[in-house]
Protein backbone atom coordinates (compact mmCIF):
# COMPACT_ATOMS: atom_id res chain seq x y z
CA UNK A 1 0.00 0.00 0.00
CA UNK A 2 1.42 3.37 -1.00
CA UNK A 3 0.86 6.53 1.01
CA UNK A 4 0.54 9.98 -0.58
CA UNK A 5 3.78 11.21 -2.07
CA UNK A 6 4.86 7.71 -3.07
CA UNK A 7 5.90 6.69 0.47
CA UNK A 8 5.16 3.16 1.61
CA UNK A 9 3.77 2.45 5.06
CA UNK A 10 7.07 0.76 5.87
CA UNK A 11 8.97 3.88 4.87
CA UNK A 12 6.75 6.14 6.95
CA UNK A 13 7.08 3.84 9.98
CA UNK A 14 10.85 3.79 9.59
CA UNK A 15 11.03 7.59 9.45
CA UNK A 16 8.77 7.92 12.48
CA UNK A 17 10.91 5.50 14.46
CA UNK A 18 13.91 7.65 13.58
CA UNK A 19 12.07 10.80 14.62
CA UNK A 20 11.17 9.31 18.00
CA UNK A 21 14.72 8.10 18.63
CA UNK A 22 16.25 11.42 17.59
CA UNK A 23 13.86 13.35 19.81
CA UNK A 24 14.62 11.27 22.88
CA UNK A 25 18.36 11.32 22.14
CA UNK A 26 18.35 15.11 21.84
CA UNK A 27 15.92 16.02 24.61
CA UNK A 28 15.53 13.05 26.94
CA UNK A 29 14.62 12.04 29.52
CA UNK A 30 11.23 12.96 28.14
CA UNK A 31 7.67 11.66 28.50
CA UNK A 32 5.68 9.90 25.77
CA UNK A 33 3.18 12.77 25.48
CA UNK A 34 6.06 15.22 25.10
CA UNK A 35 7.59 13.10 22.34
CA UNK A 36 4.23 12.99 20.55
CA UNK A 37 3.84 16.76 20.79
CA UNK A 38 7.35 17.47 19.55
CA UNK A 39 7.12 15.30 16.43
CA UNK A 40 3.49 16.09 15.63
CA UNK A 41 1.94 12.65 16.17
CA UNK A 42 -0.84 11.51 18.46
CA UNK A 43 -0.08 9.69 21.69
CA UNK A 44 -1.68 6.58 20.21
CA UNK A 45 0.55 6.90 17.14
CA UNK A 46 3.72 7.24 19.21
CA UNK A 47 2.98 4.37 21.63
CA UNK A 48 3.79 1.44 19.26
CA UNK A 49 6.91 3.20 18.00
CA UNK A 50 8.17 3.64 21.55
CA UNK A 51 7.38 0.01 22.32
CA UNK A 52 9.45 -1.15 19.32
CA UNK A 53 12.41 0.96 20.36
CA UNK A 54 12.13 -0.34 23.94
CA UNK A 55 12.10 -3.95 22.73
CA UNK A 56 15.13 -3.25 20.56
CA UNK A 57 17.01 -1.93 23.58
CA UNK A 58 17.49 1.53 22.05
CA UNK A 59 15.26 3.27 24.61
CA UNK A 60 14.82 2.69 28.33
CA UNK A 61 12.22 3.84 30.81
CA UNK A 62 13.47 5.99 33.65
CA UNK A 63 11.67 7.55 36.61
CA UNK A 64 8.14 8.82 36.73
CA UNK A 65 7.30 11.90 34.70
CA UNK A 66 5.45 14.78 36.32
CA UNK A 67 2.14 15.31 34.52
CA UNK A 68 0.98 18.55 36.09
CA UNK A 69 -2.57 17.17 36.08
CA UNK A 70 -4.77 14.30 37.17
CA UNK A 71 -4.09 10.67 36.49
CA UNK A 72 -1.20 8.34 37.12
CA UNK A 73 2.11 9.82 35.95
CA UNK A 74 3.87 7.99 33.14
CA UNK A 75 7.50 7.05 32.90
CA UNK A 76 10.07 9.12 31.12
CA UNK A 77 12.09 7.81 28.18
CA UNK A 78 15.83 8.01 27.60
CA UNK A 79 18.18 6.43 25.12
CA UNK A 80 19.97 3.36 26.41
CA UNK A 81 23.55 3.51 27.61
CA UNK A 82 24.00 0.01 26.19
CA UNK A 83 23.52 -1.27 22.65
CA UNK A 84 24.94 0.52 19.60
CA UNK A 85 28.02 2.73 19.72
CA UNK A 86 29.65 4.88 17.08
CA UNK A 87 33.36 4.27 16.57
CA UNK A 88 35.44 7.18 15.32
CA UNK A 89 39.07 6.94 14.26
CA UNK A 90 41.52 9.63 13.21
CA UNK A 91 44.67 9.26 11.13
CA UNK A 92 46.82 12.31 11.72
CA UNK A 93 50.27 13.18 10.44
CA UNK A 94 51.77 12.41 13.84
CA UNK A 95 49.12 10.46 15.73
CA UNK A 96 46.32 7.91 15.64
CA UNK A 97 43.22 8.05 17.82
CA UNK A 98 40.02 6.07 18.34
CA UNK A 99 36.96 6.78 20.44
CA UNK A 100 33.47 5.36 20.96
CA UNK A 101 30.30 7.28 21.78
CA UNK A 102 26.94 5.91 22.86
CA UNK A 103 23.48 7.10 21.82
CA UNK A 104 23.55 9.62 24.65
CA UNK A 105 26.59 11.21 23.04
CA UNK A 106 28.94 10.24 25.85
CA UNK A 107 32.49 9.16 25.10
CA UNK A 108 32.70 5.64 26.50
CA UNK A 109 36.24 4.73 25.46
CA UNK A 110 39.19 6.53 23.93
CA UNK A 111 42.79 5.65 23.06
CA UNK A 112 45.52 7.49 21.18
CA UNK A 113 49.10 6.84 20.12
CA UNK A 114 51.92 8.92 18.71
CA UNK A 115 52.68 7.80 15.16
CA UNK A 116 54.97 9.34 12.55
CA UNK A 117 52.60 8.79 9.62
CA UNK A 118 54.04 11.26 7.12
CA UNK A 119 55.15 9.23 4.07
CA UNK A 120 54.44 6.00 5.95
CA UNK A 121 52.72 3.35 3.81
CA UNK A 122 49.00 2.82 4.50
CA UNK A 123 49.46 -0.85 5.48
CA UNK A 124 51.50 -0.31 8.68
CA UNK A 125 49.33 2.67 9.63
CA UNK A 126 46.15 0.63 9.33
CA UNK A 127 47.64 -2.28 11.27
CA UNK A 128 48.50 0.04 14.14
CA UNK A 129 45.08 1.66 13.92
CA UNK A 130 43.43 -1.77 13.98
CA UNK A 131 45.16 -2.48 17.28
CA UNK A 132 43.70 0.68 18.78
CA UNK A 133 40.27 -0.18 17.39
CA UNK A 134 40.49 -3.62 18.99
CA UNK A 135 41.25 -1.99 22.36
CA UNK A 136 38.23 0.28 22.13
CA UNK A 137 35.80 -2.38 20.93
CA UNK A 138 36.90 -4.73 23.73
CA UNK A 139 36.44 -1.98 26.30
CA UNK A 140 32.94 -1.07 25.18
CA UNK A 141 31.91 -4.73 24.82
CA UNK A 142 32.54 -5.11 28.54
CA UNK A 143 29.96 -2.35 29.07
CA UNK A 144 27.30 -3.91 26.85
CA UNK A 145 27.99 -1.79 23.76
CA UNK A 146 28.56 -2.99 20.20
CA UNK A 147 29.97 -1.07 17.21
CA UNK A 148 27.24 0.20 14.90
CA UNK A 149 29.61 1.85 12.47
CA UNK A 150 33.17 3.03 11.96
CA UNK A 151 34.11 6.41 10.51
CA UNK A 152 37.76 7.24 9.83
CA UNK A 153 38.94 10.85 9.60
CA UNK A 154 41.86 11.53 7.25
CA UNK A 155 43.67 14.75 6.26
CA UNK A 156 43.05 14.48 2.53
CA UNK A 157 40.65 14.12 -0.37
CA UNK A 158 38.27 11.17 -0.13
CA UNK A 159 36.30 9.73 -3.03
CA UNK A 160 32.63 10.46 -2.61
CA UNK A 161 30.63 7.52 -1.20
CA UNK A 162 33.77 5.38 -1.03
CA UNK A 163 36.59 4.37 1.28
CA UNK A 164 39.46 5.50 -0.93
CA UNK A 165 41.79 8.35 0.00
CA UNK A 166 42.37 9.96 -3.38
CA UNK A 167 45.20 12.22 -2.24
CA UNK A 168 46.53 13.11 1.20
CA UNK A 169 49.63 15.26 0.53
CA UNK A 170 50.73 15.47 4.15
CA UNK A 171 50.60 11.68 4.47
CA UNK A 172 52.02 11.04 1.03
CA UNK A 173 49.07 8.81 0.10
CA UNK A 174 47.42 8.48 -3.32
CA UNK A 175 44.54 6.17 -4.27
CA UNK A 176 44.69 4.34 -0.94
CA UNK A 177 41.62 2.20 -0.24
CA UNK A 178 41.35 1.78 3.53
CA UNK A 179 38.66 -0.90 3.50
CA UNK A 180 40.94 -3.95 2.98
CA UNK A 181 43.29 -2.86 5.74
CA UNK A 182 40.38 -2.51 8.18
CA UNK A 183 38.51 -5.66 7.11
CA UNK A 184 39.34 -7.46 10.35
CA UNK A 185 37.78 -4.61 12.30
CA UNK A 186 34.72 -4.02 10.15
CA UNK A 187 33.97 -7.76 10.05
CA UNK A 188 35.23 -8.97 13.44
CA UNK A 189 35.74 -12.67 14.10
CA UNK A 190 32.51 -14.24 15.24
CA UNK A 191 30.46 -11.27 14.06
CA UNK A 192 27.37 -11.86 11.97
CA UNK A 193 27.96 -8.96 9.58
CA UNK A 194 30.39 -6.23 8.69
CA UNK A 195 30.34 -2.95 10.56
CA UNK A 196 29.58 -0.13 8.09
CA UNK A 197 32.75 1.78 7.21
CA UNK A 198 33.00 5.40 6.10
CA UNK A 199 36.18 7.32 5.34
CA UNK A 200 35.83 11.09 5.49
CA UNK A 201 37.89 14.25 5.29
CA UNK A 202 38.85 15.44 8.77
CA UNK A 203 37.71 19.02 8.17
CA UNK A 204 34.24 17.82 7.17
CA UNK A 205 33.99 15.78 10.35
CA UNK A 206 35.15 18.75 12.40
CA UNK A 207 32.31 20.78 10.90
CA UNK A 208 29.78 18.02 11.63
CA UNK A 209 31.00 17.92 15.22
CA UNK A 210 30.54 21.68 15.41
CA UNK A 211 26.96 21.32 14.17
CA UNK A 212 26.10 18.67 16.75
CA UNK A 213 28.28 19.59 19.71
CA UNK A 214 29.40 23.17 19.20
CA UNK A 215 26.66 24.70 21.35
CA UNK A 216 26.22 24.21 25.06
CA UNK A 217 28.43 25.19 27.99
CA UNK A 218 26.99 28.69 27.77
CA UNK A 219 27.66 28.96 24.03
CA UNK A 220 24.99 29.42 21.36
CA UNK A 221 24.50 26.72 18.75
CA UNK A 222 26.37 27.38 15.50
CA UNK A 223 24.40 29.07 12.71
CA UNK A 224 23.17 26.93 9.80
CA UNK A 225 25.63 28.58 7.38
CA UNK A 226 29.31 28.70 8.27
CA UNK A 227 32.82 27.90 7.09
CA UNK A 228 34.78 25.66 9.45
CA UNK A 229 38.57 25.90 9.21
CA UNK A 230 40.88 23.41 10.88
CA UNK A 231 44.59 22.80 10.79
CA UNK A 232 47.25 20.32 11.70
CA UNK A 233 50.20 19.98 9.35
CA UNK A 234 47.86 21.14 6.60
CA UNK A 235 44.78 23.33 6.49
CA UNK A 236 41.33 22.16 5.57
CA UNK A 237 37.91 23.74 5.51
CA UNK A 238 34.33 22.58 5.37
CA UNK A 239 31.42 24.63 4.06
CA UNK A 240 28.06 24.19 5.78
CA UNK A 241 24.99 25.58 4.01
CA UNK A 242 21.57 25.35 5.63
CA UNK A 243 22.91 22.81 8.10
CA UNK A 244 24.33 20.50 5.41
CA UNK A 245 27.86 19.95 4.14
CA UNK A 246 28.57 21.39 0.71
CA UNK A 247 30.59 18.58 -0.85
CA UNK A 248 31.04 19.51 -4.50
CA UNK A 249 30.66 17.27 -7.53
CA UNK A 250 33.46 14.88 -6.49
CA UNK A 251 33.28 15.43 -2.75
CA UNK A 252 36.43 17.58 -2.74
CA UNK A 253 34.95 20.92 -1.64
CA UNK A 254 36.79 22.77 1.12
CA UNK A 255 40.44 22.47 0.10
CA UNK A 256 41.24 25.88 1.53
CA UNK A 257 44.86 24.96 2.20
CA UNK A 258 45.53 24.85 -1.53
CA UNK A 259 43.95 28.17 -2.41
CA UNK A 260 46.78 30.36 -3.77
CA UNK A 261 47.41 33.34 -1.52
CA UNK A 262 50.52 34.67 -3.26
CA UNK A 263 50.65 33.05 -6.76
CA UNK A 264 54.41 33.58 -7.10
CA UNK A 265 55.11 32.01 -3.71
CA UNK A 266 56.95 28.78 -2.87
CA UNK A 267 55.95 25.46 -4.45
CA UNK A 268 53.45 23.28 -2.65
CA UNK A 269 53.15 19.48 -2.42
CA UNK A 270 49.89 19.73 -4.37
CA UNK A 271 51.79 20.99 -7.44
CA UNK A 272 50.74 24.62 -7.13
CA UNK A 273 52.60 27.66 -5.81
CA UNK A 274 51.92 30.10 -3.01
CA UNK A 275 49.18 27.99 -1.43
CA UNK A 276 47.79 28.95 1.98
CA UNK A 277 49.53 25.98 3.63
CA UNK A 278 52.89 27.50 2.66
CA UNK A 279 52.13 30.41 4.98
CA UNK A 280 49.71 29.14 7.63
CA UNK A 281 50.41 25.38 7.86
CA UNK A 282 52.24 24.18 10.96
CA UNK A 283 55.65 23.62 9.26
CA UNK A 284 55.49 27.05 7.61
CA UNK A 285 54.69 28.82 10.88
CA UNK A 286 57.46 26.95 12.69
CA UNK A 287 60.00 27.99 10.04
CA UNK A 288 58.81 31.59 10.06
CA UNK A 289 59.09 31.58 13.85
CA UNK A 290 62.73 30.53 13.69
CA UNK A 291 62.12 26.85 14.50
CA UNK A 292 63.11 23.87 12.37
CA UNK A 293 60.00 21.71 11.76
CA UNK A 294 61.95 18.44 11.87
CA UNK A 295 63.72 19.31 15.10
CA UNK A 296 60.51 20.60 16.65
CA UNK A 297 58.74 17.34 15.71
CA UNK A 298 61.51 15.26 17.27
CA UNK A 299 61.61 17.32 20.45
CA UNK A 300 57.83 17.73 20.73
CA UNK A 301 56.14 14.60 19.32
CA UNK A 302 52.45 13.86 19.47
CA UNK A 303 49.23 15.60 18.50
CA UNK A 304 49.17 19.31 19.22
CA UNK A 305 52.65 19.39 20.74
CA UNK A 306 54.12 21.88 18.26
CA UNK A 307 51.01 24.04 18.43
CA UNK A 308 51.38 24.12 22.22
CA UNK A 309 55.05 25.07 21.72
CA UNK A 310 54.07 27.97 19.45
CA UNK A 311 51.42 29.12 21.93
CA UNK A 312 53.91 29.06 24.82
CA UNK A 313 56.48 31.03 22.87
CA UNK A 314 53.91 33.58 21.77
CA UNK A 315 52.67 33.92 25.35
CA UNK A 316 56.25 34.49 26.47
CA UNK A 317 56.60 37.28 23.94
CA UNK A 318 58.81 35.57 21.33
CA UNK A 319 58.76 38.27 18.65
CA UNK A 320 59.54 35.91 15.76
CA UNK A 321 56.73 33.52 16.68
CA UNK A 322 54.23 36.33 17.26
CA UNK A 323 55.13 37.78 13.85
CA UNK A 324 54.81 34.35 12.21
CA UNK A 325 51.34 33.86 13.69
CA UNK A 326 50.32 37.35 12.60
CA UNK A 327 51.42 36.57 9.04
CA UNK A 328 49.60 33.24 9.17
CA UNK A 329 46.42 35.08 10.16
CA UNK A 330 46.90 37.49 7.26
CA UNK A 331 47.22 34.61 4.79
CA UNK A 332 44.17 32.90 6.29
CA UNK A 333 42.16 36.09 5.98
CA UNK A 334 43.14 36.51 2.32
CA UNK A 335 42.17 32.91 1.50
CA UNK A 336 38.94 33.06 3.48
CA UNK A 337 37.87 36.35 1.89
CA UNK A 338 37.28 34.58 -1.42
CA UNK A 339 35.10 31.96 0.27
CA UNK A 340 33.20 34.62 2.21
CA UNK A 341 32.51 36.72 -0.87
CA UNK A 342 31.42 33.65 -2.83
CA UNK A 343 29.28 31.95 -0.16
CA UNK A 344 28.20 34.71 2.26
CA UNK A 345 28.34 32.53 5.42
CA UNK A 346 27.02 33.75 8.74
CA UNK A 347 30.22 32.78 10.53
CA UNK A 348 33.73 31.46 10.20
CA UNK A 349 34.65 28.90 12.86
CA UNK A 350 38.28 28.21 13.74
CA UNK A 351 38.74 24.63 14.85
CA UNK A 352 41.49 22.06 15.17
CA UNK A 353 44.93 23.37 16.04
CA UNK A 354 43.94 26.90 14.99
CA UNK A 355 41.72 27.14 18.06
CA UNK A 356 44.81 27.04 20.29
CA UNK A 357 46.48 29.86 18.34
CA UNK A 358 43.42 32.09 18.03
CA UNK A 359 44.67 34.94 20.28
CA UNK A 360 47.55 35.64 17.88
CA UNK A 361 45.94 34.64 14.57
CA UNK A 362 42.53 36.27 14.88
CA UNK A 363 43.42 39.99 14.77
CA UNK A 364 45.12 39.89 11.37
CA UNK A 365 42.61 37.35 10.01
CA UNK A 366 39.64 39.53 10.95
CA UNK A 367 41.37 42.63 9.56
CA UNK A 368 41.81 40.98 6.14
CA UNK A 369 38.22 39.76 6.09
CA UNK A 370 36.97 43.25 6.89
CA UNK A 371 39.13 44.84 4.21
CA UNK A 372 38.34 42.27 1.53
CA UNK A 373 34.63 41.57 2.05
CA UNK A 374 32.52 42.87 -0.82
CA UNK A 375 30.70 46.21 -0.65
CA UNK A 376 26.92 46.17 -0.98
CA UNK A 377 24.99 49.02 -2.59
CA UNK A 378 22.46 49.08 0.24
CA UNK A 379 24.73 49.24 3.27
CA UNK A 380 28.20 50.12 2.03
CA UNK A 381 31.09 48.07 3.42
CA UNK A 382 29.63 45.41 5.66
CA UNK A 383 32.85 43.82 6.91
CA UNK A 384 33.45 40.13 7.36
CA UNK A 385 31.24 37.56 9.10
CA UNK A 386 31.58 36.73 12.76
CA UNK A 387 34.70 34.68 13.48
CA UNK A 388 34.38 32.29 16.40
CA UNK A 389 36.65 29.69 17.98
CA UNK A 390 35.40 26.12 18.37
CA UNK A 391 35.28 24.84 21.93
CA UNK A 392 36.04 21.36 20.53
CA UNK A 393 39.49 22.35 19.29
CA UNK A 394 41.62 19.48 18.05
CA UNK A 395 39.04 16.92 19.27
CA UNK A 396 36.53 17.99 16.62
CA UNK A 397 37.38 15.52 13.82
CA UNK A 398 37.56 12.49 16.13
CA UNK A 399 34.29 13.33 17.89
CA UNK A 400 32.68 14.12 14.56
CA UNK A 401 33.77 10.73 13.24
CA UNK A 402 32.29 8.86 16.21
CA UNK A 403 28.97 10.71 15.99
CA UNK A 404 28.84 10.23 12.22
CA UNK A 405 29.24 6.48 12.77
CA UNK A 406 25.95 6.48 14.72
CA UNK A 407 24.10 8.11 11.86
CA UNK A 408 22.88 4.77 10.50
CA UNK A 409 21.20 3.98 13.83
CA UNK A 410 19.50 7.35 14.02
CA UNK A 411 18.35 7.16 10.39
CA UNK A 412 17.03 3.58 10.55
CA UNK A 413 16.90 2.40 14.17
CA UNK A 414 15.78 -1.20 13.65
CA UNK A 415 17.82 -1.97 10.54
CA UNK A 416 21.05 -0.16 11.28
CA UNK A 417 23.48 -3.05 10.96
CA UNK A 418 22.94 -4.12 7.35
CA UNK A 419 26.43 -4.89 5.92
CA UNK A 420 26.97 -1.93 3.62
CA UNK A 421 28.94 1.28 3.57
CA UNK A 422 27.18 3.85 5.69
CA UNK A 423 25.70 6.82 3.81
CA UNK A 424 27.40 10.18 3.87
CA UNK A 425 25.93 12.83 6.14
mmCIF file of C-alpha atoms in Angstrom, residues 42 122 129 215 307 391 411:
data_model
loop_
_atom_site.group_PDB
_atom_site.id
_atom_site.type_symbol
_atom_site.label_atom_id
_atom_site.label_comp_id
_atom_site.label_asym_id
_atom_site.label_seq_id
_atom_site.Cartn_x
_atom_site.Cartn_y
_atom_site.Cartn_z
ATOM 1 C CA UNK A 42 -0.843 11.505 18.462
ATOM 2 C CA UNK A 122 49.002 2.822 4.499
ATOM 3 C CA UNK A 129 45.079 1.660 13.918
ATOM 4 C CA UNK A 215 26.660 24.701 21.347
ATOM 5 C CA UNK A 307 51.010 24.043 18.431
ATOM 6 C CA UNK A 391 35.281 24.844 21.934
ATOM 7 C CA UNK A 411 18.346 7.157 10.395
#
